mmCIF file of C-alpha atoms in Angstrom:
data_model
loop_
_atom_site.group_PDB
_atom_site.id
_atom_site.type_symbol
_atom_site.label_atom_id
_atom_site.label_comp_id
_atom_site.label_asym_id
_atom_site.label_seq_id
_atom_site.Cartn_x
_atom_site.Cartn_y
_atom_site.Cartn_z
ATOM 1 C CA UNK A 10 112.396 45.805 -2.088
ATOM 2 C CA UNK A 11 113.103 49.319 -2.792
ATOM 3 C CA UNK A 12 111.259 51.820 -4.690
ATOM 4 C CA UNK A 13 113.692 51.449 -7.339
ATOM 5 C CA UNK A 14 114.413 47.739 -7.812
ATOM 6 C CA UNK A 15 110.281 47.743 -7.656
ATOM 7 C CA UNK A 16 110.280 49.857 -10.491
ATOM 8 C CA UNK A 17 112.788 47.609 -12.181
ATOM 9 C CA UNK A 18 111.460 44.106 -12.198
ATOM 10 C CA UNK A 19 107.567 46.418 -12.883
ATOM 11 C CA UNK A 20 109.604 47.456 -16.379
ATOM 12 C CA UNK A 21 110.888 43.898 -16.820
ATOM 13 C CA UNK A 22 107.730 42.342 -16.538
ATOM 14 C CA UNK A 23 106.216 44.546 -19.183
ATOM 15 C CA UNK A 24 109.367 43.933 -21.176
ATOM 16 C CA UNK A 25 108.521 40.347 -21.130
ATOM 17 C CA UNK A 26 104.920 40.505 -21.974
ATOM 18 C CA UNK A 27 105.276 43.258 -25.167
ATOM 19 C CA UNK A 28 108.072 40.137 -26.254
ATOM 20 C CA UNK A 29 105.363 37.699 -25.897
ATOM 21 C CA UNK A 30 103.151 37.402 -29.390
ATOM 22 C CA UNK A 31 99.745 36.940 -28.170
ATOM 23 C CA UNK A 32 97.601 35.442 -31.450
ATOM 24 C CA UNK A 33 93.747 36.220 -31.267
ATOM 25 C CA UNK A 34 91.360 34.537 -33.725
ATOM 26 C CA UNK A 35 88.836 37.849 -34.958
ATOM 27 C CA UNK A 36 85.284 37.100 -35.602
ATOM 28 C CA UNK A 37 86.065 36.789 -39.645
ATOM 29 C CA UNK A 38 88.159 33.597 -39.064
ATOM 30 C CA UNK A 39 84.486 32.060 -37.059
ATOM 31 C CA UNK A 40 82.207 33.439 -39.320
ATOM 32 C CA UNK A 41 84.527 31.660 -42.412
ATOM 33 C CA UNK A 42 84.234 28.599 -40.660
ATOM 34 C CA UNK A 43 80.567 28.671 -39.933
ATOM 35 C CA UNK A 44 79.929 29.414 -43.354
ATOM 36 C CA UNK A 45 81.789 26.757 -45.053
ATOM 37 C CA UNK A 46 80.042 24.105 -42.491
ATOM 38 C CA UNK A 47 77.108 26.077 -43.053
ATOM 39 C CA UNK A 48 76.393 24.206 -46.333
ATOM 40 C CA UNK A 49 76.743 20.307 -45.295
ATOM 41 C CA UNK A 50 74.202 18.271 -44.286
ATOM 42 C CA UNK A 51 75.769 17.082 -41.281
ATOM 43 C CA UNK A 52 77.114 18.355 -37.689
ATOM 44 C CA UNK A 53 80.382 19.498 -37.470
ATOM 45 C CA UNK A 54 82.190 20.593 -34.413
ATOM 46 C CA UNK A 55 85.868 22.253 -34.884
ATOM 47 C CA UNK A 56 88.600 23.235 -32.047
ATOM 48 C CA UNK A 57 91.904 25.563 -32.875
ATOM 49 C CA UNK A 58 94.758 25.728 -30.422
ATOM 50 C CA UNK A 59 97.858 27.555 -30.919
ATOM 51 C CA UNK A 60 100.888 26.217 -29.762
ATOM 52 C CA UNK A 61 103.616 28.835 -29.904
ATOM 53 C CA UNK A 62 101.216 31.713 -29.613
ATOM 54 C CA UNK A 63 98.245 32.074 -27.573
ATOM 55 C CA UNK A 64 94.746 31.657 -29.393
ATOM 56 C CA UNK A 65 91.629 29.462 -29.160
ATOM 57 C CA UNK A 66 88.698 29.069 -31.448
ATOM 58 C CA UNK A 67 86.017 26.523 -30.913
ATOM 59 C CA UNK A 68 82.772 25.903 -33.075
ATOM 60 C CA UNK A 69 80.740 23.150 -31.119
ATOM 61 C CA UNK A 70 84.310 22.392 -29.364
ATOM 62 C CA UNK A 71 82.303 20.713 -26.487
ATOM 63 C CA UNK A 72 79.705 18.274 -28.470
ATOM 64 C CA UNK A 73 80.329 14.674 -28.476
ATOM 65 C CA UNK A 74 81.271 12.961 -32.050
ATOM 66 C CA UNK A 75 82.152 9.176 -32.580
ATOM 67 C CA UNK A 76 86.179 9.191 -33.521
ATOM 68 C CA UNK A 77 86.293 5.794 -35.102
ATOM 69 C CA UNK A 78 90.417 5.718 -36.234
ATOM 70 C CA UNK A 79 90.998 8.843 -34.624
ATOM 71 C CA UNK A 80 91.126 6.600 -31.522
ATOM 72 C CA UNK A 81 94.302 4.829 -32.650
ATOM 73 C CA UNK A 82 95.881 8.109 -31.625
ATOM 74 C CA UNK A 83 95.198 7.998 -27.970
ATOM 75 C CA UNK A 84 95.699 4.009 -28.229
ATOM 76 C CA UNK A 85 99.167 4.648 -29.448
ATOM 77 C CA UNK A 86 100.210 6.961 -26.799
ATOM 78 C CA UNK A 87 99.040 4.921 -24.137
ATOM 79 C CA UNK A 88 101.239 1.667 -25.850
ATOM 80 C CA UNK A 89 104.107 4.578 -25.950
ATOM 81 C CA UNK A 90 103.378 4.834 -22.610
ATOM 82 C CA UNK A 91 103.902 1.303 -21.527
ATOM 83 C CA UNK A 92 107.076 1.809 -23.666
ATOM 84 C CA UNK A 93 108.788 4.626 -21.144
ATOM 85 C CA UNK A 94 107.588 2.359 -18.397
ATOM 86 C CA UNK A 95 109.939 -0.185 -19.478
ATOM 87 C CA UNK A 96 106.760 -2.725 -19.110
ATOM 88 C CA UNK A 97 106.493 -3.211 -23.723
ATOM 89 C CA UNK A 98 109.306 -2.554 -25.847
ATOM 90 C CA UNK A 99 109.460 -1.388 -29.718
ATOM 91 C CA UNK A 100 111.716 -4.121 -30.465
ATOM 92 C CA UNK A 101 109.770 -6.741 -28.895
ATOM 93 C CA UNK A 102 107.869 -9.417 -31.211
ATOM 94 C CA UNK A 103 104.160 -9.939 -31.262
ATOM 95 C CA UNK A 104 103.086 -13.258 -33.058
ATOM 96 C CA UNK A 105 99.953 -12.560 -35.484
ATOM 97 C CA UNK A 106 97.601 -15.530 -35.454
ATOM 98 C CA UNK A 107 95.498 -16.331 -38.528
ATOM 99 C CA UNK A 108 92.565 -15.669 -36.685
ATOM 100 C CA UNK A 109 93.706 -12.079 -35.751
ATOM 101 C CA UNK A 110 93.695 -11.000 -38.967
ATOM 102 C CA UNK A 111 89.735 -10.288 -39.784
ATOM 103 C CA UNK A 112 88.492 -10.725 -42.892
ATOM 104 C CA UNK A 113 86.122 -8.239 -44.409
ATOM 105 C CA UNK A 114 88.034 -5.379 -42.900
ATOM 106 C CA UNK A 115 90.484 -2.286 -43.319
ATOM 107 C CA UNK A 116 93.541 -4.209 -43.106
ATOM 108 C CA UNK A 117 97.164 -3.445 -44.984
ATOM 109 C CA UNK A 118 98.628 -5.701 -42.497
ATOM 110 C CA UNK A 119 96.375 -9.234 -43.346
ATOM 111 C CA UNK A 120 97.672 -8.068 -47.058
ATOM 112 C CA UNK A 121 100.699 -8.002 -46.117
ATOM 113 C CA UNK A 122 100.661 -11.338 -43.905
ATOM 114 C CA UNK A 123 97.407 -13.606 -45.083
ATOM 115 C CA UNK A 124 98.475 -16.709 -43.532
ATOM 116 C CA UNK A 125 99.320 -14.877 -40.149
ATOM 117 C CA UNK A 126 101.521 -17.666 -38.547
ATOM 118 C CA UNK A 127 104.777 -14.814 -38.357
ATOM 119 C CA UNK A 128 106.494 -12.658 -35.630
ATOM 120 C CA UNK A 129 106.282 -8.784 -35.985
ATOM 121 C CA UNK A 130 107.728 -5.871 -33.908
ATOM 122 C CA UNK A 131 105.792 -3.834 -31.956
ATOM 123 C CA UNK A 132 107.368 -1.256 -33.980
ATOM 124 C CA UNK A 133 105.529 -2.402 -37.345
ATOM 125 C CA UNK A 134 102.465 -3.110 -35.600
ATOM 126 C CA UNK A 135 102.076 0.315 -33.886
ATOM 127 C CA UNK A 136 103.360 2.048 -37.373
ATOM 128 C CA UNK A 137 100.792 -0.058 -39.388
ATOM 129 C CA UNK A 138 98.091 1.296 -36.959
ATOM 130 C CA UNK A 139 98.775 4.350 -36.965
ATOM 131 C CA UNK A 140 100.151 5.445 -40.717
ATOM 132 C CA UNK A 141 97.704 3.211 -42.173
ATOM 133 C CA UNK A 142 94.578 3.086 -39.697
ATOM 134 C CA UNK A 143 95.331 -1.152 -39.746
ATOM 135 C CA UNK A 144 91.386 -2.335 -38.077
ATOM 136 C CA UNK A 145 93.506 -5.528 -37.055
ATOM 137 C CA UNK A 146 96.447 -3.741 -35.718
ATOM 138 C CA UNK A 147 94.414 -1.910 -33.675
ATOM 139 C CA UNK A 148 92.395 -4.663 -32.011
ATOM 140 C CA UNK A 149 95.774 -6.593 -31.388
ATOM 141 C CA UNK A 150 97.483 -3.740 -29.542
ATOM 142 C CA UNK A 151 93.797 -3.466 -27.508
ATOM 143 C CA UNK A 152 94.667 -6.799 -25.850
ATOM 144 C CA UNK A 153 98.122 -6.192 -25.572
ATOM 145 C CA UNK A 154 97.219 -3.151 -23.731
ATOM 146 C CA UNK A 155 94.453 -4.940 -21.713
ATOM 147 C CA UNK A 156 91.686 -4.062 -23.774
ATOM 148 C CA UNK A 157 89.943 0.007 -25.145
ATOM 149 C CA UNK A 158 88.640 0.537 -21.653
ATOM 150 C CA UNK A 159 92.332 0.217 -19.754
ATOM 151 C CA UNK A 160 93.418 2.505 -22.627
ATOM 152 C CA UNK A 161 90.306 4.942 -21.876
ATOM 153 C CA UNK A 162 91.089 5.010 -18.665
ATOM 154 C CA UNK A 163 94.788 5.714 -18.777
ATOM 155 C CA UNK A 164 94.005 8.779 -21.134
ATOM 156 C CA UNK A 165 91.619 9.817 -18.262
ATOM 157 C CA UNK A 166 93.940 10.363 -15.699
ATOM 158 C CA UNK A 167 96.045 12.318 -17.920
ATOM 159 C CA UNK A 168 93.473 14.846 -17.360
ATOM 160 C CA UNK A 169 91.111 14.210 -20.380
ATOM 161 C CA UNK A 170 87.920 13.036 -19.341
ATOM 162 C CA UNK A 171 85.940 13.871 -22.845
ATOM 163 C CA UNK A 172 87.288 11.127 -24.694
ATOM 164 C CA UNK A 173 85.071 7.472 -24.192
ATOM 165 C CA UNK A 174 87.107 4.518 -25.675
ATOM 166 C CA UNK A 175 85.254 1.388 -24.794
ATOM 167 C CA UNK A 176 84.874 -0.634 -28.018
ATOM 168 C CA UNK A 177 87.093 -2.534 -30.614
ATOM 169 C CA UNK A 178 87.255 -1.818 -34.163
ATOM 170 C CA UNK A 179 85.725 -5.562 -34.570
ATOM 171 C CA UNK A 180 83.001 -4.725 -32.199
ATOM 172 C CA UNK A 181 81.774 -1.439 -34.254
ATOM 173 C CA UNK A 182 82.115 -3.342 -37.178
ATOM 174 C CA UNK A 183 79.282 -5.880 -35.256
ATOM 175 C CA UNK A 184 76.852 -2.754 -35.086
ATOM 176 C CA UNK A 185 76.671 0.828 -36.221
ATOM 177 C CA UNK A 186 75.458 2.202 -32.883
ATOM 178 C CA UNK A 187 78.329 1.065 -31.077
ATOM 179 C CA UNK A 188 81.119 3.590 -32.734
ATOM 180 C CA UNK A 189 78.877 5.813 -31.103
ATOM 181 C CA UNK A 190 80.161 4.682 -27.906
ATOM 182 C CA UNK A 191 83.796 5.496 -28.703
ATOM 183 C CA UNK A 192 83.364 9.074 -28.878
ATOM 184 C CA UNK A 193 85.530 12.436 -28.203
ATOM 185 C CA UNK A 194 84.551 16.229 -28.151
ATOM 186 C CA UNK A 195 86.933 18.291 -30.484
ATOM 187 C CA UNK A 196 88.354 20.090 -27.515
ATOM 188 C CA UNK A 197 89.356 17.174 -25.572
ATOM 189 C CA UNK A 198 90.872 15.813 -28.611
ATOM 190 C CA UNK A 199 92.699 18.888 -29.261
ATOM 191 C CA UNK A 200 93.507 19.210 -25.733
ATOM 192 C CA UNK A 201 95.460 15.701 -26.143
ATOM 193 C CA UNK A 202 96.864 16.741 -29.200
ATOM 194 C CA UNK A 203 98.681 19.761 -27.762
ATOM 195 C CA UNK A 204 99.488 18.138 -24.457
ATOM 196 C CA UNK A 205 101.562 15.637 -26.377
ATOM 197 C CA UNK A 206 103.110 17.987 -28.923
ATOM 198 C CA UNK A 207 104.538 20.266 -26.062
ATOM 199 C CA UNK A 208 105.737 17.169 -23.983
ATOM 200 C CA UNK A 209 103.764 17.144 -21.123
ATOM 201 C CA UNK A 210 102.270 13.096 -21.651
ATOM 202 C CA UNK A 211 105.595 10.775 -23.024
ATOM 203 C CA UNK A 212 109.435 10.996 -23.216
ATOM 204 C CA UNK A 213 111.176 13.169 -25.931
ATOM 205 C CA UNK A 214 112.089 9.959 -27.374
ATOM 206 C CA UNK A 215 108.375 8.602 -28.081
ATOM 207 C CA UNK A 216 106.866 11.607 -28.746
ATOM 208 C CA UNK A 217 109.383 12.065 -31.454
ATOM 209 C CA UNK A 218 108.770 8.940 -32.737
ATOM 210 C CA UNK A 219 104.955 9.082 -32.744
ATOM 211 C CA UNK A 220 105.109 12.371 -34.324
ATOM 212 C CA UNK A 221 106.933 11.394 -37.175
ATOM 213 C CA UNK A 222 104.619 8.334 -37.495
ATOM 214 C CA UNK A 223 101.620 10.424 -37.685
ATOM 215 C CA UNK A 224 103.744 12.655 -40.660
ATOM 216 C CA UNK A 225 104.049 9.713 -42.368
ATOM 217 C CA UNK A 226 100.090 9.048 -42.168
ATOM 218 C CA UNK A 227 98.922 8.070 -45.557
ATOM 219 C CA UNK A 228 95.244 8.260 -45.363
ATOM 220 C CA UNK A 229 93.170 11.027 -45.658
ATOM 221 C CA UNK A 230 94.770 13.191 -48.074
ATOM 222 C CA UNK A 231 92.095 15.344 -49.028
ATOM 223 C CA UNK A 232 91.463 16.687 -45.264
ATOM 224 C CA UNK A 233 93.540 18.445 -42.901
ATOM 225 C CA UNK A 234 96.339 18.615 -45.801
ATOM 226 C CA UNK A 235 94.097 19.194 -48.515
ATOM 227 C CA UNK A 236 94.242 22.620 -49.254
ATOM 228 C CA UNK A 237 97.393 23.495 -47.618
ATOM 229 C CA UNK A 238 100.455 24.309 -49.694
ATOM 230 C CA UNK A 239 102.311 21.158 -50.740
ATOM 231 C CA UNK A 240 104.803 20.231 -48.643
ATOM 232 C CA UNK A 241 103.550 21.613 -45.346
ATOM 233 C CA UNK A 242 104.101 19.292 -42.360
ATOM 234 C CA UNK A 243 100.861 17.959 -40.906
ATOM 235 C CA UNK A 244 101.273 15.228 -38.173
ATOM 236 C CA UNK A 245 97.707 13.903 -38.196
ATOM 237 C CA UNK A 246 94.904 10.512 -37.129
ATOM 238 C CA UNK A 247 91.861 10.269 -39.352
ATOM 239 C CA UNK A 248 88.226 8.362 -38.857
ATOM 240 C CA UNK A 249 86.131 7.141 -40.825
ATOM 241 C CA UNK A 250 82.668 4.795 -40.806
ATOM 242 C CA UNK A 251 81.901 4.831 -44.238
ATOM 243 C CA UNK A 252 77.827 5.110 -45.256
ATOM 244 C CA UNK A 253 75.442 3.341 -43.596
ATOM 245 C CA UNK A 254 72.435 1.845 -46.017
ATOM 246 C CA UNK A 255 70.594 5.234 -45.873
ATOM 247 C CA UNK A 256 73.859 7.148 -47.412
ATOM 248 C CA UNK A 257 74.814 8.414 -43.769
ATOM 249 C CA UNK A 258 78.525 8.620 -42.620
ATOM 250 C CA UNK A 259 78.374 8.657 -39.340
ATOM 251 C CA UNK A 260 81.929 10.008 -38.911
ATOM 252 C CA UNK A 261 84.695 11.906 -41.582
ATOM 253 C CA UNK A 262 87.784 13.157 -39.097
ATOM 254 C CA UNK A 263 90.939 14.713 -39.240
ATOM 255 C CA UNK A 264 92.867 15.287 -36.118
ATOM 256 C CA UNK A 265 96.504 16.851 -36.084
ATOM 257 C CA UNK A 266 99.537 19.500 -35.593
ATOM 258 C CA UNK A 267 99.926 21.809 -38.432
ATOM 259 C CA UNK A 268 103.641 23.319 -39.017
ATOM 260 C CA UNK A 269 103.264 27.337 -40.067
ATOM 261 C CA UNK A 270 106.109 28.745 -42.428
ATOM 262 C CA UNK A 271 107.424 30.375 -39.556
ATOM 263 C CA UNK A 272 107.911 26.591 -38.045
ATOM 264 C CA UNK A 273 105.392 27.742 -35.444
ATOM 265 C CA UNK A 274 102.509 24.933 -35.402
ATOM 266 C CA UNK A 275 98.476 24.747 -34.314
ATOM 267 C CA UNK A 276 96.492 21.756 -32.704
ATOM 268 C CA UNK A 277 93.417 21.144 -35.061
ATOM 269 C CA UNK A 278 90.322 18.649 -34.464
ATOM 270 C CA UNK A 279 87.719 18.472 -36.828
ATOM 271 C CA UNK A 280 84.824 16.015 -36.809
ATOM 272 C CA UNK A 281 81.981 15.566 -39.093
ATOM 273 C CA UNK A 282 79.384 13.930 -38.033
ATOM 274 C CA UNK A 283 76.271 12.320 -39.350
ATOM 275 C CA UNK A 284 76.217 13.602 -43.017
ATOM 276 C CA UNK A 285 74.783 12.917 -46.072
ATOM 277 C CA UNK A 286 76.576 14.578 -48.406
ATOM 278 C CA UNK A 287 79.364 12.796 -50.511
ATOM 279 C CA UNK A 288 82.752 12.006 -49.378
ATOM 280 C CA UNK A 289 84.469 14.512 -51.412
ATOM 281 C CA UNK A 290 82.332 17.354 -49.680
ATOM 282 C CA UNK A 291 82.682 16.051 -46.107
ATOM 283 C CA UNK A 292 86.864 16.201 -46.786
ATOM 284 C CA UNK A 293 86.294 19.436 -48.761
ATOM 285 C CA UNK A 294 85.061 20.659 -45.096
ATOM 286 C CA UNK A 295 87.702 20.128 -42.963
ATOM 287 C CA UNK A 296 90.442 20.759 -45.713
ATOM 288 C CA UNK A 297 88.518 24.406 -46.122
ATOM 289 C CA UNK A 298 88.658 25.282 -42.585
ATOM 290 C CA UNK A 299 92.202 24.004 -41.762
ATOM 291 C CA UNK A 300 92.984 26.307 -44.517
ATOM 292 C CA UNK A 301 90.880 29.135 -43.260
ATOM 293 C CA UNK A 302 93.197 28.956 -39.962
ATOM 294 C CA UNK A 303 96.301 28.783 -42.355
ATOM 295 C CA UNK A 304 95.107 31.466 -43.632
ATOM 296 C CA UNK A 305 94.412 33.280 -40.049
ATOM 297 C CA UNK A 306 97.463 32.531 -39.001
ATOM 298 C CA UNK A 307 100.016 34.275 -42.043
ATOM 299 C CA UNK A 308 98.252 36.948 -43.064
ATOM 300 C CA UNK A 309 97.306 35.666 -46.498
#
């Protein structure tokens, strides 16, 4: 290459880079954070990805915290998975059996269908799962898929080893320790999260579809969206145990992709963990730091 064509594609490269906007987190947007976790009574570990624009912030990204719900999100991309494979369809019908529908459990769908006894898409099933947190849905699309440890291991080889999905929803339900079993560390989740949103796990087609399911997610209102300005777009999974008979909650989480007014979006996982304080604090938590990177990220 000559001296002058090396000086050319030296000015185009630097061209390209000043083009590229680089977002960095400053200490002010950690120190927020750490302050408004500061006052629970609880761990909480929180990971920030950017998506259009560079920029990472972790507080105790790499600790382990039990997901409960949250892993309905991994479970439905690995169903979405078997979808693109051509092996389960959306279309196709799953018959619900009396005895799949659990009593004495989180479960819009045994509402809907008490006597069980009927044909369903997988389409309702995995919508009802997902945009509701269905307990029952969940454990039926477990054995569909094999069982949680197939669907563990499938998210492993995508590359995401920090996620451990090995028990049903009936089986926590059994015994408190076990949800502890079923655990993720925010960055893996977040990790996940952004792998899907840029299209590196499922077709165009399912992630699209997924991603408006998770939109459409009606619990947890009071958490990732709960401070943003009405009307933003948040695509999220939430988990929750409830209190054990000491007042604990073992988990309160809120998992998603945030769209900025610039229709620029971040990856956020937060997880609480082992708290005693009420649930309106716990959601006041994560709904205060999702805001704090809102804020971060527009200048307000």
């Amino acid at each position: 290459m000559t001296p002058i064509r090396n000086r050319f594609a030296y000015l185009s490269i630097i061209i390209f880079l000043s083009s590229m906007r680089v977002f960095a987190f400053g200490d002010s947007l950690r120190t927020e954070i750490e302050h408004i976790i500061g006052g629970i009574n609880g761990k909480v570990g929180a990971v920030v990805l950017g998506v259009e624009n560079s920029g990472i912030l972790s507080i105790n990204g790499d600790s382990r915290y039990p997901m409960q719900s949250v892993f309905k999100y991994p479970l439905a991309i690995a169903v979405l998975n078997q979808v693109d494979k051509k092996k389960l369809s959306l279309e196709q019908k799953i018959h619900l059996k009396k005895s799949d529908l659990l009593p004495d459990t989180w479960s819009p769908l045994r509402d809907k269908y008490p006597e069980g006894n009927v044909d369903i898409t997988l389409d309702e099933l995995l919508k009802i799962t997902v945009e509701q947190s269905d307990n029952n849905g969940c454990d039926i699309l477990f054995r569909l898929m094999g069982g949680p440890k197939k669907v563990g291991k499938y998210i492993h080889s995508l590359g995401i080893k920090d996620i451990s999905i090995v028990a049903t929803e009936e089986e926590m339900h059994k015994d408190w320790s076990v949800q502890y079993r079923n655990f993720s560390t925010p960055a893996a989740m977040a990790k996940l999260l952004h792998k899907f949103f840029t299209g590196s796990i499922l077709s165009e087609k399912s992630r699209e579809y997924l991603y408006q399911v998770m939109v459409s997610t009606s619990t947890g209102v009071g958490r990732l969206k709960g401070a943003l300005p009405e009307g933003t777009v948040v695509a999220h999974k939430t988990g929750s145990s409830g209190e054990n008979e000491k007042g604990i909650a073992a988990a309160t989480n809120d998992v998603g992709i945030v769209t900025l007014p610039n229709d620029k979006h971040f990856v956020i996982a937060v997880f609480v963990s082992d708290s005693g304080a009420d649930e309106k604090t716990r959601d006041a938590v994560i709904a205060k730091i999702t805001r704090a990177v809102w804020n971060s990220y527009t200048g307000q």
